[in-house]
Every structure is written in structure tokens, then in C-alpha cells.
Amino acid sequence: MSTLEPVEITAGSLHLRPWRPGDADAVFAVCQDPEIQRWTTIPSPYHRDDATGFVDGRSPANWATGTAAQFAVVDATSGELLASVGLQDLRDPAGHPGVAPGGDGEVGYWCAATARGRGVVTSAVEVLCRWGFGPLELARIRWIALTGNEASRRVAVKAGFAIDPAPRSLPHPRDGVIANFWTGVLLP
């Protein structure tokens, strides 16, 4: 399994950086948003321990194992937390866990309520995907969202993902209940 060296990327007014322990309070506050809990796979209800476990444990471990690269999206000037973007479920060309040239990954994101409608997530996803296709040399990036999550779909379309015309019935990652998902793919 490959490791991923954490990187920071500044693109205009946005700065993408790995999560830091000091981010837990901001993550906890933002993830109280019912829309984030409704449409993402974060635990619901979302507790302070969930935020701490993510920024202190899971995110650094994912970088270390090369299985995911999760970024805080902050305002490049003020440092305000605006969103989260990441490449998760990174796999080598044979489908084994871990990043490798020719492999793939799945994009995931959420946006703080205060940053919605400003193009923050679309810009961050575009930057993330350029990094995924550039230095990581991924062959494709997958996207998935619960049907009805129009905001996520708009981001994916604007970022260039080809959306499959028919939803797929899949187990929801949070509880295993079968639900309908939109899926898409982005190629370099």
C-alpha cells in the first residue's frame, strides 16, 4: 500500500490543506447543519467526538495508508473553514486499496452553509481533480450522491463529470439500507 505525502494547494481565494487537530471545533459546528447530515455519509447525529476522530485519526491515517486524501477548504486570507473536499476509496489499477498511477478514487465534499452559492465547492473539486490527475496520475475519478441531492449534482456537472442517466440502487454507506444514487465519472 502506498502512502500519500500531505500537500497544500492554494488556488485563488481558496486554500486546500490537510485537516489539523485544531479544526475539530469548526468541523463539529459546520456538521451540525441538517443538510450536511442528510446528504453525506457523516454520522447523524454528529458529535464532537466524531469531529475529533476525523481530524485527529481517520484523515491522517488515510493519508498515511494512501487510501484517501481529505482537505479542509479554507479562505486563503482569513483561514475561515468553507468546505471539505477529498479523494476517497483510492485504489490501484487492480482495484486494491491505495493510491497508484492508473488507479482511481471517489470525490466527496460538503460545504458550510455560510459558503453556499459562491462556487466554493465547484472550484475546490476542480482543483482537487487536477491534482488527482496530475501528481497522483489517476485514470478516473468517480462521483456518487443520493438522488435528490441537486446541489451535489450541480457541482459534479460544473466540474465536468459525466453523470449516468439512470440512478443505481446501492446500500447507503451509513446504515446499509438500499437507496438510489446518482453516479458519474471524470476522466483526465
mmCIF file of N, CA and C in Angstrom, residues 30-162:
data_model
loop_
_atom_site.group_PDB
_atom_site.id
_atom_site.type_symbol
_atom_site.label_atom_id
_atom_site.label_comp_id
_atom_site.label_asym_id
_atom_site.label_seq_id
_atom_site.Cartn_x
_atom_site.Cartn_y
_atom_site.Cartn_z
ATOM 1 N N VAL A 30 -19.837 23.135 11.811
ATOM 2 C CA VAL A 30 -20.367 23.093 10.447
ATOM 3 C C VAL A 30 -21.227 21.849 10.232
ATOM 4 N N CYS A 31 -20.807 20.720 10.777
ATOM 5 C CA CYS A 31 -21.523 19.453 10.544
ATOM 6 C C CYS A 31 -22.790 19.302 11.384
ATOM 7 N N GLN A 32 -23.159 20.335 12.126
ATOM 8 C CA GLN A 32 -24.474 20.337 12.773
ATOM 9 C C GLN A 32 -25.560 20.676 11.765
ATOM 10 N N ASP A 33 -25.168 21.162 10.604
ATOM 11 C CA ASP A 33 -26.097 21.530 9.535
ATOM 12 C C ASP A 33 -26.904 20.301 9.111
ATOM 13 N N PRO A 34 -28.238 20.371 9.196
ATOM 14 C CA PRO A 34 -29.054 19.212 8.806
ATOM 15 C C PRO A 34 -28.868 18.799 7.349
ATOM 16 N N GLU A 35 -28.539 19.735 6.471
ATOM 17 C CA GLU A 35 -28.331 19.385 5.062
ATOM 18 C C GLU A 35 -27.081 18.533 4.890
ATOM 19 N N ILE A 36 -26.018 18.843 5.612
ATOM 20 C CA ILE A 36 -24.801 18.021 5.525
ATOM 21 C C ILE A 36 -25.088 16.628 6.080
ATOM 22 N N GLN A 37 -25.789 16.557 7.203
ATOM 23 C CA GLN A 37 -26.113 15.244 7.781
ATOM 24 C C GLN A 37 -27.067 14.456 6.880
ATOM 25 N N ARG A 38 -27.945 15.149 6.189
ATOM 26 C CA ARG A 38 -28.915 14.467 5.317
ATOM 27 C C ARG A 38 -28.251 13.860 4.088
ATOM 28 N N TRP A 39 -27.345 14.600 3.458
ATOM 29 C CA TRP A 39 -26.854 14.203 2.151
ATOM 30 C C TRP A 39 -25.493 13.516 2.145
ATOM 31 N N THR A 40 -24.755 13.556 3.242
ATOM 32 C CA THR A 40 -23.424 12.937 3.244
ATOM 33 C C THR A 40 -23.440 11.658 4.083
ATOM 34 N N THR A 41 -22.295 11.065 4.217
ATOM 35 C CA THR A 41 -22.192 9.822 4.988
ATOM 36 C C THR A 41 -21.674 10.060 6.400
ATOM 37 N N ILE A 42 -21.574 11.327 6.834
ATOM 38 C CA ILE A 42 -21.116 11.583 8.200
ATOM 39 C C ILE A 42 -22.131 11.014 9.177
ATOM 40 N N PRO A 43 -21.715 10.696 10.393
ATOM 41 C CA PRO A 43 -22.673 10.203 11.387
ATOM 42 C C PRO A 43 -23.771 11.236 11.661
ATOM 43 N N SER A 44 -24.948 10.747 11.937
ATOM 44 C CA SER A 44 -26.067 11.620 12.283
ATOM 45 C C SER A 44 -26.837 10.980 13.428
ATOM 46 N N PRO A 45 -26.905 11.644 14.581
ATOM 47 C CA PRO A 45 -26.372 12.974 14.878
ATOM 48 C C PRO A 45 -24.847 12.973 14.897
ATOM 49 N N TYR A 46 -24.288 14.175 14.681
ATOM 50 C CA TYR A 46 -22.844 14.356 14.616
ATOM 51 C C TYR A 46 -22.358 14.919 15.939
ATOM 52 N N HIS A 47 -21.442 14.177 16.586
ATOM 53 C CA HIS A 47 -20.951 14.554 17.911
ATOM 54 C C HIS A 47 -19.539 15.146 17.825
ATOM 55 N N ARG A 48 -19.125 15.830 18.865
ATOM 56 C CA ARG A 48 -17.777 16.404 18.926
ATOM 57 C C ARG A 48 -16.724 15.303 18.755
ATOM 58 N N ASP A 49 -16.952 14.120 19.339
ATOM 59 C CA ASP A 49 -16.008 13.006 19.179
ATOM 60 C C ASP A 49 -15.871 12.583 17.711
ATOM 61 N N ASP A 50 -16.959 12.727 16.932
ATOM 62 C CA ASP A 50 -16.886 12.403 15.506
ATOM 63 C C ASP A 50 -15.913 13.348 14.799
ATOM 64 N N ALA A 51 -16.015 14.638 15.129
ATOM 65 C CA ALA A 51 -15.118 15.627 14.514
ATOM 66 C C ALA A 51 -13.672 15.377 14.930
ATOM 67 N N THR A 52 -13.452 15.144 16.203
ATOM 68 C CA THR A 52 -12.100 14.893 16.706
ATOM 69 C C THR A 52 -11.529 13.619 16.088
ATOM 70 N N GLY A 53 -12.332 12.579 16.026
ATOM 71 C CA GLY A 53 -11.871 11.324 15.427
ATOM 72 C C GLY A 53 -11.508 11.479 13.966
ATOM 73 N N PHE A 54 -12.255 12.341 13.263
ATOM 74 C CA PHE A 54 -11.968 12.564 11.850
ATOM 75 C C PHE A 54 -10.666 13.341 11.668
ATOM 76 N N VAL A 55 -10.533 14.509 12.305
ATOM 77 C CA VAL A 55 -9.355 15.344 12.053
ATOM 78 C C VAL A 55 -8.094 14.797 12.715
ATOM 79 N N ASP A 56 -8.226 14.145 13.865
ATOM 80 C CA ASP A 56 -7.055 13.616 14.576
ATOM 81 C C ASP A 56 -6.689 12.193 14.173
ATOM 82 N N GLY A 57 -7.664 11.416 13.724
ATOM 83 C CA GLY A 57 -7.435 9.994 13.488
ATOM 84 C C GLY A 57 -7.596 9.552 12.047
ATOM 85 N N ARG A 58 -8.840 9.535 11.577
ATOM 86 C CA ARG A 58 -9.118 8.951 10.259
ATOM 87 C C ARG A 58 -8.418 9.678 9.115
ATOM 88 N N SER A 59 -8.493 11.004 9.097
ATOM 89 C CA SER A 59 -7.887 11.726 7.981
ATOM 90 C C SER A 59 -6.373 11.508 7.908
ATOM 91 N N PRO A 60 -5.623 11.687 9.005
ATOM 92 C CA PRO A 60 -4.175 11.412 8.918
ATOM 93 C C PRO A 60 -3.869 9.950 8.584
ATOM 94 N N ALA A 61 -4.668 9.025 9.109
ATOM 95 C CA ALA A 61 -4.445 7.603 8.806
ATOM 96 C C ALA A 61 -4.687 7.322 7.321
ATOM 97 N N ASN A 62 -5.689 7.968 6.744
ATOM 98 C CA ASN A 62 -5.970 7.773 5.319
ATOM 99 C C ASN A 62 -4.824 8.277 4.446
ATOM 100 N N TRP A 63 -4.261 9.438 4.800
ATOM 101 C CA TRP A 63 -3.081 9.925 4.077
ATOM 102 C C TRP A 63 -1.947 8.903 4.211
ATOM 103 N N ALA A 64 -1.720 8.423 5.426
ATOM 104 C CA ALA A 64 -0.599 7.511 5.688
ATOM 105 C C ALA A 64 -0.733 6.192 4.935
ATOM 106 N N THR A 65 -1.950 5.723 4.737
ATOM 107 C CA THR A 65 -2.162 4.457 4.030
ATOM 108 C C THR A 65 -2.400 4.649 2.537
ATOM 109 N N GLY A 66 -2.511 5.900 2.089
ATOM 110 C CA GLY A 66 -2.744 6.171 0.675
ATOM 111 C C GLY A 66 -4.138 5.812 0.207
ATOM 112 N N THR A 67 -5.093 5.684 1.137
ATOM 113 C CA THR A 67 -6.449 5.293 0.761
ATOM 114 C C THR A 67 -7.391 6.477 0.582
ATOM 115 N N ALA A 68 -6.994 7.656 1.061
ATOM 116 C CA ALA A 68 -7.811 8.860 0.884
ATOM 117 C C ALA A 68 -6.948 10.083 1.155
ATOM 118 N N ALA A 69 -7.345 11.189 0.534
ATOM 119 C CA ALA A 69 -6.691 12.480 0.747
ATOM 120 C C ALA A 69 -7.800 13.491 1.001
ATOM 121 N N GLN A 70 -7.988 13.853 2.270
ATOM 122 C CA GLN A 70 -9.074 14.754 2.637
ATOM 123 C C GLN A 70 -8.508 16.117 2.996
ATOM 124 N N PHE A 71 -9.167 17.149 2.474
ATOM 125 C CA PHE A 71 -8.706 18.519 2.632
ATOM 126 C C PHE A 71 -9.756 19.400 3.283
ATOM 127 N N ALA A 72 -9.286 20.290 4.149
ATOM 128 C CA ALA A 72 -10.090 21.423 4.579
ATOM 129 C C ALA A 72 -9.973 22.460 3.471
ATOM 130 N N VAL A 73 -11.074 23.062 3.096
ATOM 131 C CA VAL A 73 -11.065 24.169 2.138
ATOM 132 C C VAL A 73 -11.301 25.425 2.954
ATOM 133 N N VAL A 74 -10.289 26.275 3.006
ATOM 134 C CA VAL A 74 -10.380 27.480 3.822
ATOM 135 C C VAL A 74 -10.168 28.706 2.947
ATOM 136 N N ASP A 75 -10.661 29.835 3.427
ATOM 137 C CA ASP A 75 -10.408 31.106 2.772
ATOM 138 C C ASP A 75 -8.907 31.371 2.865
ATOM 139 N N ALA A 76 -8.268 31.648 1.726
ATOM 140 C CA ALA A 76 -6.816 31.803 1.684
ATOM 141 C C ALA A 76 -6.333 32.995 2.507
ATOM 142 N N THR A 77 -7.201 33.958 2.768
ATOM 143 C CA THR A 77 -6.807 35.134 3.536
ATOM 144 C C THR A 77 -7.164 34.999 5.010
ATOM 145 N N SER A 78 -8.416 34.657 5.291
ATOM 146 C CA SER A 78 -8.884 34.643 6.685
ATOM 147 C C SER A 78 -8.693 33.303 7.378
ATOM 148 N N GLY A 79 -8.574 32.216 6.608
ATOM 149 C CA GLY A 79 -8.482 30.884 7.194
ATOM 150 C C GLY A 79 -9.826 30.292 7.585
ATOM 151 N N GLU A 80 -10.930 30.991 7.287
ATOM 152 C CA GLU A 80 -12.275 30.504 7.632
ATOM 153 C C GLU A 80 -12.558 29.186 6.907
ATOM 154 N N LEU A 81 -13.097 28.204 7.633
ATOM 155 C CA LEU A 81 -13.471 26.927 7.038
ATOM 156 C C LEU A 81 -14.684 27.123 6.145
ATOM 157 N N LEU A 82 -14.529 26.770 4.876
ATOM 158 C CA LEU A 82 -15.598 26.925 3.893
ATOM 159 C C LEU A 82 -16.207 25.594 3.475
ATOM 160 N N ALA A 83 -15.374 24.560 3.395
ATOM 161 C CA ALA A 83 -15.851 23.284 2.844
ATOM 162 C C ALA A 83 -14.848 22.185 3.157
ATOM 163 N N SER A 84 -15.224 20.995 2.748
ATOM 164 C CA SER A 84 -14.366 19.824 2.807
ATOM 165 C C SER A 84 -14.410 19.165 1.442
ATOM 166 N N VAL A 85 -13.244 18.794 0.911
ATOM 167 C CA VAL A 85 -13.189 18.005 -0.319
ATOM 168 C C VAL A 85 -12.174 16.896 -0.114
ATOM 169 N N GLY A 86 -12.363 15.814 -0.824
ATOM 170 C CA GLY A 86 -11.403 14.737 -0.700
ATOM 171 C C GLY A 86 -11.529 13.721 -1.810
ATOM 172 N N LEU A 87 -10.449 13.014 -2.004
ATOM 173 C CA LEU A 87 -10.451 11.822 -2.843
ATOM 174 C C LEU A 87 -10.412 10.649 -1.880
ATOM 175 N N GLN A 88 -11.424 9.824 -1.925
ATOM 176 C CA GLN A 88 -11.516 8.688 -1.010
ATOM 177 C C GLN A 88 -11.606 7.397 -1.811
ATOM 178 N N ASP A 89 -11.542 6.307 -1.115
ATOM 179 C CA ASP A 89 -11.584 4.991 -1.754
ATOM 180 C C ASP A 89 -10.577 4.915 -2.896
ATOM 181 N N LEU A 90 -9.369 5.450 -2.656
ATOM 182 C CA LEU A 90 -8.315 5.392 -3.669
ATOM 183 C C LEU A 90 -7.876 3.948 -3.867
ATOM 184 N N ARG A 91 -7.771 3.566 -5.149
ATOM 185 C CA ARG A 91 -7.443 2.188 -5.495
ATOM 186 C C ARG A 91 -6.426 2.166 -6.630
ATOM 187 N N ASP A 92 -5.597 1.113 -6.616
ATOM 188 C CA ASP A 92 -4.630 0.946 -7.694
ATOM 189 C C ASP A 92 -5.341 0.364 -8.917
ATOM 190 N N PRO A 93 -4.658 0.217 -10.067
ATOM 191 C CA PRO A 93 -5.334 -0.281 -11.271
ATOM 192 C C PRO A 93 -5.973 -1.659 -11.115
ATOM 193 N N ALA A 94 -5.476 -2.478 -10.197
ATOM 194 C CA ALA A 94 -6.048 -3.809 -9.975
ATOM 195 C C ALA A 94 -7.231 -3.776 -8.999
ATOM 196 N N GLY A 95 -7.536 -2.590 -8.456
ATOM 197 C CA GLY A 95 -8.660 -2.472 -7.528
ATOM 198 C C GLY A 95 -8.290 -2.638 -6.067
ATOM 199 N N HIS A 96 -7.008 -2.759 -5.753
ATOM 200 C CA HIS A 96 -6.571 -2.894 -4.367
ATOM 201 C C HIS A 96 -6.511 -1.523 -3.702
ATOM 202 N N PRO A 97 -6.799 -1.446 -2.398
ATOM 203 C CA PRO A 97 -6.758 -0.160 -1.700
ATOM 204 C C PRO A 97 -5.370 0.478 -1.746
ATOM 205 N N GLY A 98 -5.362 1.772 -2.014
ATOM 206 C CA GLY A 98 -4.123 2.531 -2.034
ATOM 207 C C GLY A 98 -3.905 3.218 -3.366
ATOM 208 N N VAL A 99 -3.424 4.438 -3.301
ATOM 209 C CA VAL A 99 -3.214 5.240 -4.500
ATOM 210 C C VAL A 99 -2.071 4.680 -5.334
ATOM 211 N N ALA A 100 -2.247 4.739 -6.663
ATOM 212 C CA ALA A 100 -1.203 4.303 -7.591
ATOM 213 C C ALA A 100 -1.521 4.885 -8.967
ATOM 214 N N PRO A 101 -0.483 5.185 -9.763
ATOM 215 C CA PRO A 101 -0.737 5.651 -11.123
ATOM 216 C C PRO A 101 -1.635 4.676 -11.874
ATOM 217 N N GLY A 102 -2.609 5.232 -12.590
ATOM 218 C CA GLY A 102 -3.554 4.408 -13.337
ATOM 219 C C GLY A 102 -4.732 3.934 -12.518
ATOM 220 N N GLY A 103 -4.756 4.237 -11.229
ATOM 221 C CA GLY A 103 -5.866 3.833 -10.371
ATOM 222 C C GLY A 103 -7.003 4.837 -10.410
ATOM 223 N N ASP A 104 -7.867 4.752 -9.414
ATOM 224 C CA ASP A 104 -8.989 5.679 -9.364
ATOM 225 C C ASP A 104 -9.359 6.008 -7.925
ATOM 226 N N GLY A 105 -10.300 6.899 -7.783
ATOM 227 C CA GLY A 105 -10.788 7.308 -6.476
ATOM 228 C C GLY A 105 -12.152 7.953 -6.630
ATOM 229 N N GLU A 106 -12.754 8.230 -5.501
ATOM 230 C CA GLU A 106 -14.088 8.843 -5.475
ATOM 231 C C GLU A 106 -13.994 10.214 -4.821
ATOM 232 N N VAL A 107 -14.577 11.205 -5.454
ATOM 233 C CA VAL A 107 -14.592 12.540 -4.889
ATOM 234 C C VAL A 107 -15.736 12.648 -3.873
ATOM 235 N N GLY A 108 -15.474 13.360 -2.792
ATOM 236 C CA GLY A 108 -16.501 13.621 -1.792
ATOM 237 C C GLY A 108 -16.360 15.042 -1.299
ATOM 238 N N TYR A 109 -17.479 15.658 -0.892
ATOM 239 C CA TYR A 109 -17.419 17.038 -0.450
ATOM 240 C C TYR A 109 -18.647 17.428 0.348
ATOM 241 N N TRP A 110 -18.484 18.476 1.149
ATOM 242 C CA TRP A 110 -19.596 19.191 1.783
ATOM 243 C C TRP A 110 -19.217 20.656 1.850
ATOM 244 N N CYS A 111 -20.213 21.497 2.029
ATOM 245 C CA CYS A 111 -19.991 22.938 2.039
ATOM 246 C C CYS A 111 -20.659 23.546 3.264
ATOM 247 N N ALA A 112 -19.930 24.420 3.958
ATOM 248 C CA ALA A 112 -20.512 25.145 5.087
ATOM 249 C C ALA A 112 -21.659 26.009 4.574
ATOM 250 N N ALA A 113 -22.719 26.101 5.347
ATOM 251 C CA ALA A 113 -23.893 26.875 4.932
ATOM 252 C C ALA A 113 -23.519 28.309 4.563
ATOM 253 N N THR A 114 -22.576 28.891 5.276
ATOM 254 C CA THR A 114 -22.181 30.280 5.025
ATOM 255 C C THR A 114 -21.437 30.460 3.706
ATOM 256 N N ALA A 115 -20.969 29.386 3.105
ATOM 257 C CA ALA A 115 -20.205 29.471 1.853
ATOM 258 C C ALA A 115 -21.000 29.020 0.637
ATOM 259 N N ARG A 116 -22.226 28.587 0.820
ATOM 260 C CA ARG A 116 -23.011 28.062 -0.297
ATOM 261 C C ARG A 116 -23.391 29.154 -1.295
ATOM 262 N N GLY A 117 -23.482 28.734 -2.548
ATOM 263 C CA GLY A 117 -23.905 29.642 -3.603
ATOM 264 C C GLY A 117 -22.792 30.529 -4.135
ATOM 265 N N ARG A 118 -21.561 30.282 -3.718
ATOM 266 C CA ARG A 118 -20.431 31.128 -4.142
ATOM 267 C C ARG A 118 -19.456 30.384 -5.061
ATOM 268 N N GLY A 119 -19.751 29.149 -5.413
ATOM 269 C CA GLY A 119 -18.870 28.378 -6.287
ATOM 270 C C GLY A 119 -17.662 27.795 -5.584
ATOM 271 N N VAL A 120 -17.655 27.830 -4.259
ATOM 272 C CA VAL A 120 -16.507 27.351 -3.489
ATOM 273 C C VAL A 120 -16.244 25.876 -3.757
ATOM 274 N N VAL A 121 -17.260 25.048 -3.642
ATOM 275 C CA VAL A 121 -17.046 23.605 -3.774
ATOM 276 C C VAL A 121 -16.706 23.236 -5.217
ATOM 277 N N THR A 122 -17.367 23.857 -6.179
ATOM 278 C CA THR A 122 -17.032 23.561 -7.573
ATOM 279 C C THR A 122 -15.568 23.872 -7.837
ATOM 280 N N SER A 123 -15.107 25.040 -7.405
ATOM 281 C CA SER A 123 -13.700 25.403 -7.599
ATOM 282 C C SER A 123 -12.773 24.429 -6.880
ATOM 283 N N ALA A 124 -13.112 24.071 -5.647
ATOM 284 C CA ALA A 124 -12.272 23.155 -4.878
ATOM 285 C C ALA A 124 -12.231 21.768 -5.525
ATOM 286 N N VAL A 125 -13.360 21.292 -6.028
ATOM 287 C CA VAL A 125 -13.397 19.983 -6.695
ATOM 288 C C VAL A 125 -12.555 20.018 -7.965
ATOM 289 N N GLU A 126 -12.635 21.097 -8.722
ATOM 290 C CA GLU A 126 -11.818 21.198 -9.933
ATOM 291 C C GLU A 126 -10.325 21.158 -9.596
ATOM 292 N N VAL A 127 -9.930 21.895 -8.554
ATOM 293 C CA VAL A 127 -8.524 21.891 -8.117
ATOM 294 C C VAL A 127 -8.122 20.492 -7.664
ATOM 295 N N LEU A 128 -8.966 19.861 -6.861
ATOM 296 C CA LEU A 128 -8.684 18.519 -6.356
ATOM 297 C C LEU A 128 -8.517 17.516 -7.499
ATOM 298 N N CYS A 129 -9.392 17.594 -8.484
ATOM 299 C CA CYS A 129 -9.320 16.649 -9.603
ATOM 300 C C CYS A 129 -8.079 16.893 -10.460
ATOM 301 N N ARG A 130 -7.685 18.155 -10.656
ATOM 302 C CA ARG A 130 -6.435 18.419 -11.380
ATOM 303 C C ARG A 130 -5.258 17.794 -10.645
ATOM 304 N N TRP A 131 -5.263 17.895 -9.311
ATOM 305 C CA TRP A 131 -4.200 17.269 -8.516
ATOM 306 C C TRP A 131 -4.256 15.744 -8.651
ATOM 307 N N GLY A 132 -5.470 15.184 -8.637
ATOM 308 C CA GLY A 132 -5.627 13.735 -8.767
ATOM 309 C C GLY A 132 -5.134 13.207 -10.101
ATOM 310 N N PHE A 133 -5.429 13.950 -11.176
ATOM 311 C CA PHE A 133 -4.980 13.509 -12.497
ATOM 312 C C PHE A 133 -3.521 13.873 -12.750
ATOM 313 N N GLY A 134 -3.038 14.925 -12.115
ATOM 314 C CA GLY A 134 -1.650 15.356 -12.300
ATOM 315 C C GLY A 134 -0.690 14.521 -11.478
ATOM 316 N N PRO A 135 -0.314 15.009 -10.296
ATOM 317 C CA PRO A 135 0.684 14.291 -9.495
ATOM 318 C C PRO A 135 0.307 12.859 -9.116
ATOM 319 N N LEU A 136 -0.987 12.588 -8.878
ATOM 320 C CA LEU A 136 -1.370 11.221 -8.484
ATOM 321 C C LEU A 136 -1.514 10.291 -9.686
ATOM 322 N N GLU A 137 -1.677 10.861 -10.864
ATOM 323 C CA GLU A 137 -1.796 10.093 -12.110
ATOM 324 C C GLU A 137 -2.983 9.126 -12.106
ATOM 325 N N LEU A 138 -4.109 9.550 -11.523
ATOM 326 C CA LEU A 138 -5.301 8.707 -11.540
ATOM 327 C C LEU A 138 -5.841 8.596 -12.966
ATOM 328 N N ALA A 139 -6.480 7.486 -13.268
ATOM 329 C CA ALA A 139 -7.069 7.262 -14.585
ATOM 330 C C ALA A 139 -8.514 7.740 -14.642
ATOM 331 N N ARG A 140 -9.176 7.802 -13.486
ATOM 332 C CA ARG A 140 -10.551 8.304 -13.442
ATOM 333 C C ARG A 140 -10.904 8.644 -12.006
ATOM 334 N N ILE A 141 -11.897 9.520 -11.884
ATOM 335 C CA ILE A 141 -12.414 9.892 -10.568
ATOM 336 C C ILE A 141 -13.921 9.685 -10.601
ATOM 337 N N ARG A 142 -14.408 8.955 -9.619
ATOM 338 C CA ARG A 142 -15.829 8.639 -9.519
ATOM 339 C C ARG A 142 -16.553 9.671 -8.650
ATOM 340 N N TRP A 143 -17.856 9.820 -8.874
ATOM 341 C CA TRP A 143 -18.721 10.679 -8.065
ATOM 342 C C TRP A 143 -20.006 9.897 -7.784
ATOM 343 N N ILE A 144 -20.533 10.045 -6.584
ATOM 344 C CA ILE A 144 -21.786 9.400 -6.204
ATOM 345 C C ILE A 144 -22.522 10.312 -5.232
ATOM 346 N N ALA A 145 -23.844 10.381 -5.381
ATOM 347 C CA ALA A 145 -24.671 11.171 -4.459
ATOM 348 C C ALA A 145 -26.067 10.585 -4.414
ATOM 349 N N LEU A 146 -26.690 10.701 -3.261
ATOM 350 C CA LEU A 146 -28.087 10.281 -3.145
ATOM 351 C C LEU A 146 -28.941 11.040 -4.153
ATOM 352 N N THR A 147 -29.863 10.342 -4.813
ATOM 353 C CA THR A 147 -30.758 11.049 -5.723
ATOM 354 C C THR A 147 -31.508 12.110 -4.924
ATOM 355 N N GLY A 148 -31.684 13.241 -5.540
ATOM 356 C CA GLY A 148 -32.322 14.370 -4.869
ATOM 357 C C GLY A 148 -31.329 15.401 -4.372
ATOM 358 N N ASN A 149 -30.051 15.036 -4.277
ATOM 359 C CA ASN A 149 -29.032 15.980 -3.820
ATOM 360 C C ASN A 149 -28.623 16.846 -5.011
ATOM 361 N N GLU A 150 -29.495 17.781 -5.342
ATOM 362 C CA GLU A 150 -29.301 18.634 -6.520
ATOM 363 C C GLU A 150 -28.040 19.482 -6.415
ATOM 364 N N ALA A 151 -27.704 19.948 -5.216
ATOM 365 C CA ALA A 151 -26.506 20.783 -5.058
ATOM 366 C C ALA A 151 -25.251 19.991 -5.426
ATOM 367 N N SER A 152 -25.160 18.756 -4.967
ATOM 368 C CA SER A 152 -24.006 17.925 -5.297
ATOM 369 C C SER A 152 -23.961 17.635 -6.786
ATOM 370 N N ARG A 153 -25.104 17.375 -7.363
ATOM 371 C CA ARG A 153 -25.171 17.100 -8.804
ATOM 372 C C ARG A 153 -24.706 18.311 -9.611
ATOM 373 N N ARG A 154 -25.141 19.516 -9.215
ATOM 374 C CA ARG A 154 -24.713 20.734 -9.922
ATOM 375 C C ARG A 154 -23.194 20.881 -9.869
ATOM 376 N N VAL A 155 -22.608 20.634 -8.698
ATOM 377 C CA VAL A 155 -21.147 20.707 -8.565
ATOM 378 C C VAL A 155 -20.494 19.724 -9.512
ATOM 379 N N ALA A 156 -20.957 18.481 -9.513
ATOM 380 C CA ALA A 156 -20.350 17.444 -10.359
ATOM 381 C C ALA A 156 -20.451 17.811 -11.843
ATOM 382 N N VAL A 157 -21.607 18.292 -12.271
ATOM 383 C CA VAL A 157 -21.782 18.670 -13.677
ATOM 384 C C VAL A 157 -20.859 19.834 -14.027
ATOM 385 N N LYS A 158 -20.825 20.865 -13.183
ATOM 386 C CA LYS A 158 -19.964 22.023 -13.452
ATOM 387 C C LYS A 158 -18.487 21.641 -13.463
ATOM 388 N N ALA A 159 -18.116 20.649 -12.658
ATOM 389 C CA ALA A 159 -16.723 20.191 -12.607
ATOM 390 C C ALA A 159 -16.379 19.253 -13.767
ATOM 391 N N GLY A 160 -17.361 18.917 -14.605
ATOM 392 C CA GLY A 160 -17.092 18.124 -15.800
ATOM 393 C C GLY A 160 -17.391 16.646 -15.714
ATOM 394 N N PHE A 161 -17.994 16.182 -14.626
ATOM 395 C CA PHE A 161 -18.319 14.756 -14.505
ATOM 396 C C PHE A 161 -19.423 14.376 -15.482
ATOM 397 N N ALA A 162 -19.280 13.224 -16.115
ATOM 398 C CA ALA A 162 -20.337 12.646 -16.946
ATOM 399 C C ALA A 162 -21.254 11.866 -16.008
#
